[in-house]
CSV table of C-alpha atoms and ligand atoms in Angstrom, one decimal:
chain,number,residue,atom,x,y,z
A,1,UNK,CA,-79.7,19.0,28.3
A,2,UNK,CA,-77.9,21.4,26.1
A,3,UNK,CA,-74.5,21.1,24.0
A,4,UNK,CA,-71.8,23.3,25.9
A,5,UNK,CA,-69.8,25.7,23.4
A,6,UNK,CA,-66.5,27.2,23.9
A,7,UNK,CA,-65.6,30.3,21.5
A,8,UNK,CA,-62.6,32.3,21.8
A,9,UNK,CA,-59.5,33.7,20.2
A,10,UNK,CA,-57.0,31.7,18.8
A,11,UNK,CA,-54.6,30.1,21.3
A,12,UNK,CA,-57.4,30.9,24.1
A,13,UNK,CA,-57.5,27.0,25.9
A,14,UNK,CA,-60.7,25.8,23.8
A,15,UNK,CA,-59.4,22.6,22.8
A,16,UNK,CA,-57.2,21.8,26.1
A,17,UNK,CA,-60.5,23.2,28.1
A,18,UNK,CA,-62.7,21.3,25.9
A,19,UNK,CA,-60.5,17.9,26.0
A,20,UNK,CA,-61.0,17.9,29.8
A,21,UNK,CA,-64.3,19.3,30.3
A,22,UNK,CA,-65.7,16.6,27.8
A,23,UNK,CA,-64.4,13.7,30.5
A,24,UNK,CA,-65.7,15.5,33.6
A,25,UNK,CA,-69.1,16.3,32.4
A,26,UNK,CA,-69.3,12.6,30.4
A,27,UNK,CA,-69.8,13.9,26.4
A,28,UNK,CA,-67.9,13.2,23.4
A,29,UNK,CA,-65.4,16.4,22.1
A,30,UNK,CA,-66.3,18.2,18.9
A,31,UNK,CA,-63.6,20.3,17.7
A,32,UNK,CA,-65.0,22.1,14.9
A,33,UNK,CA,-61.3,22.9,13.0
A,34,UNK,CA,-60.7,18.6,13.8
A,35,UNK,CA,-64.2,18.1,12.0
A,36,UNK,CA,-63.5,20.0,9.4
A,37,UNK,CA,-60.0,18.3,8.6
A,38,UNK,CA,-61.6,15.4,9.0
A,39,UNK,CA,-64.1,15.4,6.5
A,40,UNK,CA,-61.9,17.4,4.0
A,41,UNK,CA,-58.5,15.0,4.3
A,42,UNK,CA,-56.6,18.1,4.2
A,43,UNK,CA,-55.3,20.8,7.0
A,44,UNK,CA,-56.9,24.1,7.6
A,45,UNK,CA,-53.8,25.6,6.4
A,46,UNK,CA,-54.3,23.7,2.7
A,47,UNK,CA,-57.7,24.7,2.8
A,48,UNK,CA,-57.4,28.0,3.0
A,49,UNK,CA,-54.0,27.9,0.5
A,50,UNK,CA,-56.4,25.6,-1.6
A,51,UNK,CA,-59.6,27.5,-1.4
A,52,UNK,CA,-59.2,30.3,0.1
A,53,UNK,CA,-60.8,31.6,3.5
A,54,UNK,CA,-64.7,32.0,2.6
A,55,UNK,CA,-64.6,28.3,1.2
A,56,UNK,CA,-63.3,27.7,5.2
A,57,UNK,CA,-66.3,29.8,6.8
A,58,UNK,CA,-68.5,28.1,4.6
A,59,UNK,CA,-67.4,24.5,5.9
A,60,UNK,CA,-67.8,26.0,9.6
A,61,UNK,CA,-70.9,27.1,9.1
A,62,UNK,CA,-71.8,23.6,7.5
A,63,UNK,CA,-70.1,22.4,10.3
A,64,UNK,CA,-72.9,24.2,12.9
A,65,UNK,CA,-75.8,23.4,11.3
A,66,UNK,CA,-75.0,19.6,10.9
A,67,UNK,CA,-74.0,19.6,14.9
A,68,UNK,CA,-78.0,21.3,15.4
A,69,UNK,CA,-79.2,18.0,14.3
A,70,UNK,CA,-77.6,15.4,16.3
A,71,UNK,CA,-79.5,14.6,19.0
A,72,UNK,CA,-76.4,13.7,21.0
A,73,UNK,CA,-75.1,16.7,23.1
A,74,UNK,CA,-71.3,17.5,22.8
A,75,UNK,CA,-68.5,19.7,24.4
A,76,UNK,CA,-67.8,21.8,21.2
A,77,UNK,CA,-64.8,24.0,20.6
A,78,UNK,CA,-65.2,25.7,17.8
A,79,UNK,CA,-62.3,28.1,15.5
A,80,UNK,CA,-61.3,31.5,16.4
A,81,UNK,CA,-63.0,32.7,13.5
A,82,UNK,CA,-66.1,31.3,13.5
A,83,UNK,CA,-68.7,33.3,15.7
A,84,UNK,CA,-67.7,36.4,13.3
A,85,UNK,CA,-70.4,35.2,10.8
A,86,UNK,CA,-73.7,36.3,11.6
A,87,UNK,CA,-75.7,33.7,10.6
A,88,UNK,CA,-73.1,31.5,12.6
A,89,UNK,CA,-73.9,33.5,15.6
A,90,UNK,CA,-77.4,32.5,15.8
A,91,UNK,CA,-76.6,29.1,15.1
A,92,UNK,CA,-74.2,29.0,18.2
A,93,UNK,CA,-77.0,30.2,20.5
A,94,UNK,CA,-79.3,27.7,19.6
A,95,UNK,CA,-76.7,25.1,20.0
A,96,UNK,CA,-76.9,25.9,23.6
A,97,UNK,CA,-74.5,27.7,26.4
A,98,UNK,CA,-72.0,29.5,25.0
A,99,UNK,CA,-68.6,30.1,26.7
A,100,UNK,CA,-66.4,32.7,25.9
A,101,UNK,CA,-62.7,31.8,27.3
A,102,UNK,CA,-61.3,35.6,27.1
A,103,UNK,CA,-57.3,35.9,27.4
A,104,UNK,CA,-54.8,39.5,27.4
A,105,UNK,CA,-53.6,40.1,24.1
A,106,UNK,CA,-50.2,39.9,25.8
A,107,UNK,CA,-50.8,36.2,26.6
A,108,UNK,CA,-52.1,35.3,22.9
A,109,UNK,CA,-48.8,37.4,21.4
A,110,UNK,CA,-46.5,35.2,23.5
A,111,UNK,CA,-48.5,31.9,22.8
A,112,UNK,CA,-48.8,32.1,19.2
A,113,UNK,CA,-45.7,34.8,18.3
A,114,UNK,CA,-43.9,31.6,17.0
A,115,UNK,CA,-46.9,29.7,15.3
A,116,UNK,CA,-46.8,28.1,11.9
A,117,UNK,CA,-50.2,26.5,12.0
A,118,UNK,CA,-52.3,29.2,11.9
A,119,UNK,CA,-53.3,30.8,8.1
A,120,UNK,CA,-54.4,34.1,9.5
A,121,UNK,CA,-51.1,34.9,11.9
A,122,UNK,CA,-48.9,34.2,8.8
A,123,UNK,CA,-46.4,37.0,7.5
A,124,UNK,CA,-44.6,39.8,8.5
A,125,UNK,CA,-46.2,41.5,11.9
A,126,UNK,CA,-47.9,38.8,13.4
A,127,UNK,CA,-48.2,40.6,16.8
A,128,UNK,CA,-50.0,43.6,14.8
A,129,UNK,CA,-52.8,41.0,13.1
A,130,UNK,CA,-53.4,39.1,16.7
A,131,UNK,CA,-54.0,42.8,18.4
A,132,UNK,CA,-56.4,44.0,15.3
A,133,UNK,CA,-58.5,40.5,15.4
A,134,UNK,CA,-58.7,40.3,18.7
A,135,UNK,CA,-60.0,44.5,18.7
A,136,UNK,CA,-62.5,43.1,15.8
A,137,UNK,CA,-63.4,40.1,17.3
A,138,UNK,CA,-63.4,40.6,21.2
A,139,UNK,CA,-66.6,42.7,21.0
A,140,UNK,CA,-68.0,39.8,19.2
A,141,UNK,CA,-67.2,37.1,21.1
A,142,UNK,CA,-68.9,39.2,24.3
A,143,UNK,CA,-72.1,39.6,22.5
A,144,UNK,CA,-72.9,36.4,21.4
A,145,UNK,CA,-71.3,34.4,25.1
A,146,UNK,CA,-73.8,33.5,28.0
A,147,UNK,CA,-70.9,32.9,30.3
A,148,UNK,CA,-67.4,34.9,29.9
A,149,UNK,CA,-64.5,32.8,32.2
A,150,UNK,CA,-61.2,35.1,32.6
A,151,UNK,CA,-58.7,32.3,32.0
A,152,UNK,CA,-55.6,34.8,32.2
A,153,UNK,CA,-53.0,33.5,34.8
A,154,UNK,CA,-55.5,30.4,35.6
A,155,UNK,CA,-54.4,27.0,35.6
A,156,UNK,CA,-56.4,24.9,32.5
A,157,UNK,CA,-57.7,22.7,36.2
A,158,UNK,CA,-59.0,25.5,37.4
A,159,UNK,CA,-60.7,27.0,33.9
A,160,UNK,CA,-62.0,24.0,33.2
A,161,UNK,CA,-64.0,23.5,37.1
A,162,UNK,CA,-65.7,27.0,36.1
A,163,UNK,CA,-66.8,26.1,33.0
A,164,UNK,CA,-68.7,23.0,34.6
A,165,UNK,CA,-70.0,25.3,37.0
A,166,UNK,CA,-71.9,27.1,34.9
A,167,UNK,CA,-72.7,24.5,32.7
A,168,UNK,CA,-74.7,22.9,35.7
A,169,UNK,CA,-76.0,25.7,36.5
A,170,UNK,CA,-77.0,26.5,33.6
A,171,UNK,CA,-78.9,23.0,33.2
A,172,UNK,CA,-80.4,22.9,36.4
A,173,UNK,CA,-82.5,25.8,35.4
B,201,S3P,C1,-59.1,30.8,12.9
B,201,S3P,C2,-58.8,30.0,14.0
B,201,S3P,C3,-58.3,28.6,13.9
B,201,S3P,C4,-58.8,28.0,12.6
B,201,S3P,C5,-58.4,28.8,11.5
B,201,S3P,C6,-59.0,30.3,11.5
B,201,S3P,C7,-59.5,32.2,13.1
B,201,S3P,O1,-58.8,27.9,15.0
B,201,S3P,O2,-60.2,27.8,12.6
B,201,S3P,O3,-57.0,28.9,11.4
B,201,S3P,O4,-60.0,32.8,12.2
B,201,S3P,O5,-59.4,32.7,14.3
B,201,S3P,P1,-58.3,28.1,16.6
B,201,S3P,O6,-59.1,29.2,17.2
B,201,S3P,O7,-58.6,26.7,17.2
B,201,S3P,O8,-56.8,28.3,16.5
């Protein structure tokens, strides 16, 4: 039985999706931005202010390779950012089926036009940096998915019931 992986944009459902997919399919949730707070004591936000982005990737990709070991399979969410590495990329796919939750631009700007959380959307123009990651990263996030769910105008019930459908599927092969 494999881990199931949910990848995405920021603001794309992974950790509302992963929340309730992790009760219906019986496995614990990883969040990999939670794990990361976790072991640092700090938020992402002082991490990066602290340390600066690459120290962040670097936790994340820490992050993958210590979840490769444990022999108990998770629902994982992991941070917008994170399949971008390559080295991460193959780390994903041997983690096991990776779901890309793909979402309009239009839906992220309105989600996240007011959000204080989030290092990267920070400053003037945060509508321009959401439509040039998501032009960088949506290509990406394609490559590296087995499954891609639509989740545009879906209800997170309905998002979350075709996620599990392919995660059966995907282990009853
Ligand atoms: C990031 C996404 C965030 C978090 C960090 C960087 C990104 O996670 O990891 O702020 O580069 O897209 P979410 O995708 O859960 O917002």
């Amino acid at each position: 039985m494999s881990n199931v992986i949910l990848i995405g944009f920021m603001g794309c459902g992974k950790s509302s999706v992963g929340r309730r997919l992790s009760y219906r399919v019986r496995k614990t949730w990883i969040d990999t931005d939670k794990l990361i707070e976790h072991q640092q004591k700090r938020s992402i936000k002082d991490i990066f202010a602290m340390e600066g982005e690459n120290y962040f990737r670097d936790l994340e990709t820490q992050c993958l390779r210590i979840l490769k070991k444990d022999r108990e399979r998770h629902v994982i969410s992991v941070g917008g950012g994170l399949p971008m590495r390559e080295q991460n990329q193959a780390l994903l796919q041997k983690l096991g089926l990776v779901v890309y939750l793909r979402v309009k631009p239009e839906t992220i700007m309105e989600r996240l036009k007011h959000d204080k959380k989030r290092p990267l959307l920070q400053g003037d123009n945060p509508k321009e940096k959401i439509q040039k990651l998501m032009q960088e990263r949506g290509p990406v996030y394609e490559k590296v998915a087995d499954v891609i769910i639509d989740t545009d105008g879906k209800e997170l019930r309905q998002i979350v019931k075709e996620v599990q459908e392919a995660y059966c599927e995907n282990i009853s092969h």
